[in-house]
Backbone as CSV, one residue per row, in Angstrom:
resi,resn,N_x,N_y,N_z,CA_x,CA_y,CA_z,C_x,C_y,C_z
1,SER,17.690,-2.794,-21.504,18.078,-2.733,-23.127,18.655,-4.100,-23.777
2,PRO,18.558,-4.462,-24.974,19.105,-5.576,-25.314,20.794,-6.236,-24.648
3,GLU,21.198,-5.017,-24.451,22.722,-5.812,-24.073,22.291,-6.257,-22.519
4,VAL,21.670,-5.595,-21.990,21.381,-6.263,-20.486,20.858,-7.592,-20.549
5,ARG,19.710,-7.620,-21.365,19.023,-8.644,-21.636,19.973,-10.455,-21.719
6,LYS,20.945,-9.966,-22.581,22.066,-10.665,-22.861,22.612,-11.458,-21.694
7,VAL,23.205,-10.254,-21.046,23.680,-10.681,-19.861,23.485,-11.345,-18.555
8,PHE,21.558,-11.131,-18.510,20.976,-12.160,-17.593,20.858,-13.505,-18.027
9,LYS,21.340,-14.036,-19.241,21.288,-15.190,-19.456,22.869,-16.016,-19.568
10,GLU,23.612,-14.869,-19.079,25.015,-15.460,-18.837,25.202,-16.827,-17.699
11,LYS,25.872,-17.519,-17.587,26.384,-18.707,-16.793,26.689,-18.138,-15.116
12,GLY,27.497,-17.182,-15.349,27.758,-16.227,-13.753,26.421,-15.894,-13.291
13,VAL,25.337,-15.482,-13.882,23.848,-14.833,-13.511,23.357,-15.802,-12.985
14,LYS,23.107,-16.645,-13.613,22.352,-18.231,-13.341,23.206,-18.795,-12.098
15,GLN,24.317,-18.973,-12.056,25.176,-19.499,-10.755,24.351,-18.560,-9.692
16,ILE,24.537,-17.179,-9.824,24.124,-16.476,-8.530,22.701,-16.760,-8.468
17,THR,21.800,-16.658,-8.928,20.564,-17.247,-8.951,20.384,-18.591,-7.994
18,ASP,21.510,-19.488,-8.615,21.329,-20.869,-8.069,21.815,-20.986,-6.686
19,GLU,22.491,-20.221,-6.354,23.299,-20.083,-4.921,22.766,-19.745,-3.812
20,LYS,22.351,-18.176,-4.266,21.447,-17.240,-3.690,20.210,-17.151,-3.716
21,HIS,19.434,-18.063,-4.510,18.007,-17.691,-4.532,17.458,-16.112,-4.577
22,ARG,18.096,-15.930,-5.769,17.933,-14.137,-5.692,18.748,-13.566,-6.765
23,LEU,18.685,-12.623,-7.337,19.331,-11.406,-7.875,18.926,-9.987,-7.632
24,ASP,19.341,-9.799,-6.889,19.561,-8.111,-6.076,20.117,-7.382,-7.144
25,PHE,19.761,-6.093,-7.591,20.756,-5.653,-8.339,21.485,-5.102,-7.678
26,GLY,21.713,-4.514,-6.694,22.362,-3.669,-5.669,23.546,-4.290,-5.250
27,TYR,22.997,-5.744,-4.651,23.812,-6.681,-4.243,24.639,-7.375,-5.166
28,ASP,23.591,-8.079,-6.149,24.197,-9.077,-6.826,24.565,-8.763,-8.183
29,PHE,23.739,-7.961,-8.762,24.148,-7.749,-10.259,25.072,-6.939,-10.761
30,ILE,25.078,-5.690,-10.581,26.010,-4.568,-10.771,27.480,-5.220,-10.200
31,PRO,27.521,-5.529,-8.736,28.760,-6.314,-8.449,29.184,-7.524,-9.830
32,TYR,28.487,-8.412,-9.926,28.845,-9.051,-11.136,29.011,-8.156,-12.918
33,LEU,28.563,-7.159,-12.845,28.994,-6.662,-13.991,30.091,-5.848,-14.296
34,THR,30.999,-5.514,-13.022,31.877,-4.569,-12.791,32.775,-5.941,-12.622
35,GLN,32.672,-6.896,-11.843,33.535,-8.052,-11.850,33.878,-8.612,-13.019
36,THR,32.914,-8.738,-13.602,33.390,-9.329,-15.081,33.322,-8.709,-16.299
37,GLY,34.132,-7.016,-16.069,34.369,-6.388,-16.861,33.611,-5.444,-17.842
38,HIS,32.042,-5.787,-17.679,30.847,-5.069,-18.362,30.653,-3.692,-17.835
39,PRO,30.423,-2.929,-18.657,30.802,-1.299,-18.882,29.587,-1.028,-18.013
40,VAL,29.573,-0.011,-16.654,28.564,0.084,-15.952,28.799,1.599,-15.686
41,TYR,27.727,2.463,-16.137,27.485,4.227,-15.555,26.528,4.387,-14.548
42,GLY,27.076,5.649,-14.003,25.961,6.315,-13.356,25.729,7.795,-14.167
43,TYR,24.649,8.578,-13.506,24.351,9.586,-14.259,23.546,10.248,-13.087
44,THR,23.716,11.643,-13.219,23.288,12.744,-11.889,21.612,12.975,-12.627
45,LEU,20.602,12.649,-11.912,19.524,13.052,-12.356,18.384,14.153,-11.511
46,LYS,18.036,15.006,-11.834,17.329,16.271,-11.204,15.963,15.279,-10.527
47,GLY,15.447,16.186,-9.642,14.383,15.709,-8.996,14.385,14.757,-7.929
48,ASN,13.120,14.162,-7.654,12.814,13.546,-6.658,13.398,12.092,-6.371
49,TRP,14.004,11.071,-5.555,14.320,9.709,-5.690,13.911,8.905,-4.631
50,PHE,13.040,8.213,-4.343,12.865,7.092,-3.464,13.059,5.998,-3.804
51,ASP,13.630,5.136,-2.511,13.952,3.977,-2.536,13.291,3.153,-1.823
52,VAL,11.786,2.901,-2.670,10.613,1.912,-2.301,10.985,0.601,-1.712
53,GLY,12.197,0.358,-1.291,12.655,-1.377,-0.923,12.058,-1.716,0.656
54,THR,11.969,-0.644,1.417,11.242,-0.945,2.413,10.036,-0.216,2.843
55,PRO,8.853,-0.944,3.846,7.309,-0.525,4.137,7.719,1.095,4.365
56,LYS,8.757,1.314,5.049,8.856,2.741,6.067,8.741,3.878,4.428
57,ASN,10.230,3.722,3.741,9.876,4.181,2.804,8.962,4.346,1.674
58,TYR,8.448,2.982,1.303,7.286,3.008,0.531,6.114,4.075,0.642
59,LEU,5.767,3.831,2.150,4.547,4.805,2.977,5.006,6.552,2.772
60,GLU,6.626,6.499,2.974,7.123,7.729,2.566,6.875,8.582,1.345
61,ALA,6.865,7.290,0.405,7.026,7.742,-1.375,5.577,8.128,-1.788
62,MET,4.580,7.410,-1.232,3.178,7.445,-1.054,2.663,8.776,-0.661
63,LYS,3.003,9.096,0.209,2.267,10.237,0.884,3.019,11.592,0.075
64,LYS,4.151,11.628,-0.509,4.933,12.499,-1.026,3.882,12.982,-2.236
65,LEU,3.901,11.589,-2.999,3.479,11.195,-4.229,2.173,11.891,-4.343
66,LEU,1.014,11.622,-3.198,-0.100,12.005,-3.125,-0.294,13.805,-2.761
67,HIS,0.968,14.044,-2.011,0.639,15.887,-1.710,1.288,16.296,-2.958
68,GLY,1.757,15.724,-3.899,2.263,16.672,-5.642,3.764,16.605,-5.364
69,GLY,4.776,15.884,-4.419,5.706,15.623,-4.529,6.408,15.215,-5.746
70,PHE,5.551,14.773,-6.686,6.294,14.764,-8.040,5.449,14.752,-9.198
71,SER,6.278,15.820,-9.912,5.708,16.825,-10.784,5.002,16.356,-12.174
72,MET,5.701,14.872,-12.228,4.964,14.208,-13.438,3.987,13.374,-13.391
73,LEU,3.572,13.514,-11.449,2.639,12.507,-11.154,1.882,13.322,-10.327
74,ASN,0.674,14.033,-10.837,0.145,14.742,-9.711,-1.364,14.759,-9.877
75,ASP,-2.353,13.755,-11.045,-3.460,13.688,-11.067,-3.887,12.273,-11.359
76,PHE,-4.056,11.467,-10.542,-4.767,10.117,-10.753,-6.129,10.152,-11.460
77,GLY,-6.850,11.363,-11.593,-7.990,11.434,-12.116,-9.205,10.684,-10.909
78,GLY,-10.081,11.816,-11.271,-11.622,11.779,-10.225,-11.044,12.675,-9.320
79,LYS,-10.453,13.932,-8.952,-10.198,14.818,-8.697,-11.699,15.434,-7.876
80,ILE,-12.058,15.683,-6.542,-13.300,16.125,-6.315,-13.367,17.697,-6.331
81,SER,-12.530,18.028,-6.503,-12.019,19.799,-6.188,-10.964,20.285,-6.243
82,LYS,-10.857,21.594,-6.960,-9.592,21.907,-6.996,-8.718,22.343,-5.582
83,LYS,-9.459,22.880,-5.012,-9.069,23.330,-3.296,-8.423,21.678,-2.535
84,GLN,-8.926,20.743,-3.022,-8.353,19.519,-2.430,-7.411,18.286,-3.022
85,GLN,-6.721,17.955,-2.367,-6.259,16.694,-2.963,-6.803,15.007,-2.705
86,ILE,-8.039,15.208,-3.138,-8.966,14.043,-2.630,-9.228,13.568,-4.412
87,TRP,-9.102,12.202,-4.534,-9.376,11.867,-5.747,-10.414,10.284,-5.268
88,VAL,-11.252,10.512,-6.104,-12.069,9.277,-5.909,-12.755,8.843,-7.505
89,GLN,-11.630,7.762,-7.573,-11.867,7.019,-9.205,-13.128,6.539,-9.705
90,GLY,-13.381,6.264,-10.836,-14.676,5.887,-11.279,-15.162,5.877,-12.951
91,GLU,-15.221,4.633,-13.182,-15.390,4.908,-15.077,-16.657,4.087,-15.519
92,SER,-16.998,3.306,-14.745,-18.180,2.157,-15.371,-19.247,2.647,-14.831
93,HIS,-20.464,2.719,-15.051,-21.981,3.055,-14.164,-21.640,2.592,-12.782
94,ASP,-21.317,1.530,-12.566,-21.314,1.276,-11.061,-20.411,2.013,-10.281
95,SER,-19.295,1.915,-10.903,-17.971,2.256,-9.686,-18.368,4.136,-9.803
96,GLU,-19.005,4.574,-11.070,-19.328,6.184,-10.965,-20.421,6.284,-9.750
97,GLN,-21.354,5.397,-9.746,-22.562,5.400,-8.777,-21.761,5.521,-7.372
98,ARG,-20.725,4.681,-7.571,-20.114,4.307,-5.922,-19.467,5.570,-5.888
99,ARG,-18.871,6.241,-6.563,-17.951,7.164,-6.491,-18.667,8.614,-6.059
100,GLN,-20.202,8.883,-6.907,-20.762,9.774,-6.163,-21.250,9.756,-5.250
101,GLU,-21.682,8.644,-4.075,-21.905,7.976,-2.800,-21.108,8.977,-1.790
102,ILE,-19.770,8.144,-2.650,-18.730,8.362,-1.638,-18.354,10.058,-1.268
103,ILE,-18.574,10.644,-2.661,-18.425,12.269,-2.484,-19.713,12.716,-1.674
104,ARG,-20.912,12.570,-2.106,-21.992,12.826,-0.958,-21.808,12.684,0.401
105,LYS,-21.624,11.288,0.732,-20.927,11.243,2.224,-19.531,12.091,2.522
106,ILE,-18.708,12.608,1.599,-18.005,13.400,2.355,-18.214,14.958,2.608
107,LYS,-18.911,15.635,1.409,-19.779,17.078,1.139,-20.663,16.966,2.945
108,GLN,-21.044,15.892,3.275,-22.386,16.020,4.064,-21.790,15.573,5.334
109,GLY,-20.350,15.196,5.368,-19.853,14.993,6.611,-20.130,13.645,7.454
110,ARG,-20.581,12.798,6.417,-20.648,11.244,7.427,-19.422,10.539,6.999
111,ILE,-18.607,11.034,6.321,-17.278,10.540,6.356,-16.437,11.828,6.513
112,GLU,-14.915,11.592,7.261,-14.243,12.189,7.228,-12.877,12.243,6.436
113,ILE,-12.366,12.979,5.641,-11.101,12.684,4.518,-10.242,13.867,5.389
114,GLU,-9.279,14.087,5.490,-7.859,14.592,5.500,-6.965,14.583,4.666
115,GLY,-6.317,15.657,4.454,-4.611,15.514,3.514,-4.724,15.243,2.471
116,ALA,-4.297,14.446,1.866,-4.537,13.982,0.675,-4.628,12.263,0.788
117,VAL,-5.853,12.342,-0.118,-6.225,11.190,-0.302,-6.773,10.617,-1.702
118,LEU,-6.293,9.283,-2.048,-6.702,8.477,-2.959,-7.666,7.657,-2.987
119,ILE,-8.824,7.403,-3.517,-10.008,6.355,-3.134,-10.050,5.793,-4.633
120,GLY,-9.995,4.526,-4.822,-10.080,3.474,-5.973,-11.450,3.003,-6.590
121,ARG,-11.890,2.511,-7.689,-12.979,2.370,-8.136,-14.116,1.195,-7.186
122,HIS,-14.979,1.357,-7.589,-16.007,0.487,-6.924,-16.034,0.191,-5.054
123,CYS,-15.482,1.174,-4.551,-15.087,1.095,-3.179,-16.226,1.303,-2.178
124,GLN,-16.316,0.954,-1.202,-17.665,1.293,0.088,-17.128,1.704,1.074
125,ILE,-17.335,2.901,1.682,-17.136,3.550,2.697,-18.097,3.969,3.483
126,ASP,-18.372,3.397,4.752,-19.172,3.608,5.736,-19.113,4.721,6.690
127,ASP,-20.317,5.230,6.991,-20.674,6.478,7.860,-19.878,6.186,8.970
128,GLY,-19.088,7.477,9.140,-17.986,7.501,10.416,-16.395,7.053,9.954
129,ALA,-16.493,6.487,9.052,-15.148,6.179,8.905,-14.121,7.888,8.610
130,ARG,-13.023,7.450,8.920,-11.910,8.679,8.525,-10.575,8.253,8.015
131,ILE,-10.402,8.754,7.029,-9.252,8.400,5.719,-8.274,9.721,6.215
132,VAL,-6.942,9.579,6.495,-5.903,10.619,6.319,-4.627,9.851,5.635
133,ASN,-4.260,10.724,4.204,-2.886,10.660,4.076,-2.964,9.611,3.789
134,SER,-3.860,8.931,2.558,-3.917,7.482,2.654,-4.185,6.828,0.872
135,CYS,-4.004,6.089,0.703,-4.533,5.230,-0.709,-5.244,3.933,-0.369
136,ILE,-6.627,4.385,-0.616,-7.424,2.936,-0.848,-7.416,2.298,-2.602
137,ASP,-7.394,1.030,-2.339,-7.721,0.635,-3.783,-8.977,0.033,-3.868
138,ASN,-8.612,-0.451,-5.261,-10.282,-0.782,-6.107,-11.098,-2.079,-5.200
139,PHE,-12.246,-1.735,-5.355,-13.249,-2.806,-4.736,-12.793,-2.930,-3.039
140,THR,-12.521,-1.875,-2.588,-12.148,-2.235,-0.859,-13.597,-1.776,0.107
141,ARG,-13.786,-2.166,0.598,-14.773,-1.977,1.942,-14.180,-1.384,2.946
142,ILE,-14.873,-0.416,3.934,-14.094,0.214,4.916,-15.327,0.670,5.831
143,GLY,-15.458,-0.332,7.022,-16.824,-0.649,8.051,-17.371,1.340,8.523
144,LYS,-17.818,1.023,9.162,-18.587,2.293,10.027,-17.561,2.428,10.968
145,GLY,-17.200,3.589,11.181,-16.500,3.889,12.200,-14.593,3.689,12.256
146,ALA,-14.364,3.038,10.993,-12.923,2.650,11.166,-11.935,4.202,10.668
147,THR,-10.771,4.044,11.224,-10.161,4.900,10.606,-8.488,4.429,10.153
148,ILE,-8.522,5.106,9.055,-6.976,4.664,8.076,-6.025,5.968,7.807
149,GLU,-4.792,5.746,8.834,-4.172,7.179,8.462,-2.625,6.833,7.954
150,ASN,-2.169,7.415,7.041,-0.934,7.349,6.805,-0.583,5.746,5.869
151,SER,-1.591,5.490,5.639,-1.410,3.809,5.070,-1.762,3.515,3.820
152,ALA,-1.392,2.367,3.195,-1.632,1.784,1.520,-2.658,1.007,2.063
153,VAL,-3.838,0.883,1.370,-4.676,-0.219,1.312,-4.936,-0.919,0.234
154,LEU,-4.421,-2.122,-0.428,-4.619,-2.568,-1.680,-6.284,-3.025,-2.044
155,ASP,-6.350,-3.770,-3.094,-7.360,-4.249,-3.786,-8.365,-5.249,-2.816
156,ARG,-9.617,-4.969,-2.917,-10.421,-5.929,-2.450,-10.154,-6.400,-0.991
157,VAL,-9.829,-5.440,-0.356,-9.524,-5.517,1.446,-11.003,-5.107,1.813
158,ILE,-11.098,-5.790,3.005,-12.381,-5.369,3.653,-11.804,-5.250,5.418
159,ILE,-12.333,-3.791,5.740,-11.663,-3.152,6.658,-12.976,-3.159,7.777
160,GLY,-13.021,-3.909,9.042,-14.244,-3.699,9.344,-14.734,-2.952,10.304
161,GLU,-15.955,-2.835,11.126,-15.771,-1.610,12.291,-15.158,-1.007,13.076
162,LYS,-14.929,0.170,13.171,-14.044,0.499,14.190,-12.710,0.238,14.096
163,ALA,-12.485,-0.568,13.030,-11.209,-0.657,13.266,-9.977,0.388,12.814
164,GLU,-8.594,0.499,13.060,-7.628,1.367,13.139,-6.462,0.694,12.638
165,VAL,-6.052,1.651,11.358,-4.957,1.338,10.771,-4.271,2.631,10.906
166,ARG,-2.888,2.210,11.131,-1.940,3.471,11.235,-0.735,3.010,10.764
167,ASP,0.017,4.097,9.724,1.434,3.924,9.185,1.535,2.181,8.564
168,SER,0.749,1.612,7.977,1.206,0.348,7.873,0.190,0.194,6.084
169,ILE,0.619,-0.997,5.419,0.260,-1.587,4.440,-0.671,-2.798,4.515
170,ILE,-1.548,-2.772,3.997,-2.776,-3.922,3.836,-2.623,-4.426,2.628
171,GLY,-2.244,-5.792,2.533,-2.109,-6.426,1.032,-3.877,-6.769,0.473
172,ARG,-3.867,-7.512,-0.711,-4.941,-7.492,-1.452,-5.527,-8.562,-1.067
173,HIS,-6.921,-8.729,-1.370,-7.989,-9.470,-0.337,-7.865,-9.605,1.044
174,ALA,-7.166,-8.933,1.917,-6.804,-9.341,3.423,-8.489,-8.746,3.947
175,THR,-9.054,-9.349,4.843,-10.009,-8.965,5.943,-9.619,-8.808,7.105
176,ILE,-9.872,-7.508,7.495,-9.586,-6.779,9.376,-10.927,-7.156,9.951
177,LEU,-11.141,-8.321,10.645,-12.482,-8.153,11.266,-12.612,-7.306,12.469
178,SER,-13.428,-6.495,12.804,-13.546,-5.538,13.845,-14.760,-5.003,14.373
179,SER,-14.918,-4.874,15.493,-16.350,-4.540,16.162,-16.256,-3.210,17.223
180,GLY,-17.257,-2.466,17.510,-17.286,-2.181,18.766,-16.811,-2.589,19.703
181,ARG,-17.252,-3.531,19.726,-16.753,-4.615,21.286,-15.637,-5.338,21.219
182,LYS,-15.097,-5.491,20.340,-13.312,-5.744,19.962,-13.176,-5.506,18.924
183,GLN,-12.294,-4.274,19.062,-11.326,-3.163,18.081,-10.453,-3.658,17.368
184,THR,-9.981,-4.082,16.512,-8.554,-4.369,15.761,-8.021,-2.999,15.544
185,LYS,-6.553,-3.151,15.988,-5.357,-2.032,15.343,-4.479,-2.691,14.906
186,ILE,-3.961,-1.786,14.119,-2.965,-2.049,13.063,-1.832,-0.885,13.084
187,ASP,-0.857,-0.609,13.194,0.337,0.534,13.611,1.907,0.194,13.820
188,SER,2.681,1.063,13.293,3.755,1.411,13.575,4.377,0.359,12.271
189,VAL,3.819,0.715,11.236,4.373,0.170,9.931,4.451,-1.497,10.318
190,SER,3.108,-1.816,10.439,3.063,-3.374,10.234,2.683,-3.569,8.638
191,VAL,2.850,-4.737,8.033,2.597,-5.327,6.676,1.914,-6.098,6.812
192,ILE,0.604,-6.366,6.151,-0.286,-7.714,6.354,-0.111,-7.752,4.763
193,ALA,0.314,-9.106,4.590,0.437,-9.544,3.120,-1.083,-10.045,2.515
194,ASP,-1.139,-10.419,1.207,-2.147,-10.543,0.682,-3.180,-11.799,1.507
195,ASP,-4.493,-12.002,1.161,-5.369,-13.166,1.746,-5.027,-13.576,3.314
196,VAL,-4.573,-12.479,4.078,-4.768,-12.771,5.566,-6.020,-11.825,6.196
197,THR,-6.167,-13.148,7.102,-7.905,-12.531,7.770,-7.116,-12.216,9.491
198,LEU,-7.555,-11.048,9.846,-7.164,-10.812,11.228,-8.423,-11.132,12.086
199,GLU,-8.739,-11.645,13.101,-9.722,-11.821,13.912,-10.273,-10.853,14.420
200,GLU,-11.301,-10.709,15.127,-11.497,-9.370,15.980,-10.788,-9.084,16.708
201,GLY,-10.563,-8.109,17.375,-9.731,-7.349,18.751,-8.528,-7.696,18.651
202,CYS,-7.276,-8.187,16.918,-6.253,-8.285,17.090,-5.630,-6.728,17.053
203,SER,-4.280,-7.006,17.568,-3.335,-5.615,17.809,-1.983,-5.747,17.415
204,LEU,-1.688,-5.243,16.234,-0.349,-5.377,15.374,0.406,-4.045,15.705
205,THR,1.771,-4.496,16.392,2.807,-3.185,16.070,4.087,-3.665,15.574
206,ALA,4.410,-2.808,14.737,5.443,-2.836,13.790,5.794,-4.882,13.561
207,THR,4.723,-5.321,12.869,4.728,-6.811,12.697,4.098,-7.095,11.288
208,SER,4.912,-8.002,10.597,4.727,-8.398,9.443,3.816,-10.043,9.358
209,ILE,2.776,-9.945,8.136,2.297,-11.312,8.649,2.455,-11.858,7.000
210,TYR,3.092,-12.919,6.521,3.431,-13.971,5.632,1.744,-14.215,5.170
211,PRO,1.612,-14.176,3.692,0.289,-14.340,2.931,-0.769,-15.608,3.688
212,HIS,-1.992,-15.717,2.927,-2.929,-16.933,3.352,-2.876,-17.182,4.931
213,GLN,-2.960,-16.249,5.960,-2.977,-17.132,7.396,-4.453,-16.207,8.142
214,ARG,-4.618,-17.140,8.883,-5.663,-16.475,10.026,-5.222,-16.179,11.046
215,VAL,-5.106,-15.067,11.956,-4.287,-14.228,13.180,-5.194,-13.647,14.130
216,ARG,-5.094,-14.055,15.228,-5.793,-13.509,16.510,-4.626,-13.247,17.570
217,GLY,-5.021,-12.098,18.491,-4.312,-11.871,19.576,-3.178,-10.680,19.451
218,GLU,-2.555,-10.369,20.144,-1.590,-9.497,20.222,-0.062,-9.529,19.877
219,PHE,0.704,-8.901,18.606,1.979,-9.234,18.433,2.690,-7.549,18.341
220,GLN,3.771,-7.674,18.810,4.920,-6.729,18.904,6.145,-6.861,18.030
221,HIS,6.495,-6.358,17.167,7.681,-6.727,16.562,7.980,-8.119,16.305
222,GLN,7.136,-8.465,15.554,7.132,-10.153,14.894,7.267,-10.017,13.283
223,ILE,7.667,-11.455,13.423,7.409,-11.659,11.716,6.752,-13.166,11.776
224,LEU,5.113,-12.806,11.138,4.588,-14.132,11.080,4.246,-14.885,10.286
225,MET,5.267,-15.884,10.453,5.332,-16.510,8.572,3.908,-17.606,8.542
226,THR,4.096,-18.486,9.633,2.868,-19.769,9.850,2.023,-19.618,10.820
227,ASN,0.803,-19.925,10.995,0.042,-20.065,11.932,0.328,-20.420,13.302
């Protein structure tokens, strides 16, 4: 509202951001409103509510959304049949060709889709890939025999042959190198930030990687901020 915009310009708000280098609504902004006498109201709303502030909650909300848990958001365009919760998007000539190729592979059993899956525009999925309860964003390439389960894969990601991604989030422009000889595995709510490259044979369990890094090796329950 216009009133809230005015509050953001107050000196007290600027002081919070200068001191804490953040302005969290729950921890900072709402307490500021109550302490400075601004009216704050709460309302009881019907329907589902998800706090997607953590990777685990984000993935749970995504899965709920794909399975029709939100009545206002139940069609993403490109549904391949009435009986299946599978969407393959495509509007332009090129993306529609790629869409039809993916649908053919599904029908021929060359790729395996289970549960509810959303596949974006201009994606390439090689034979033997398996996707379960996941969202695959635009311009993503999934290699031969790769497995993606309960995961969010964002734009322009490359996932190599035989890679396994389970219960995790892969950021934009990430490259997951993998092969039949050196299989890469990502699981247990790992989060790969934008523009990260994982070398063949990487194994990540409950690990987060900050952007713009090239990583090799095995990591468990770690946060990788720099190489």
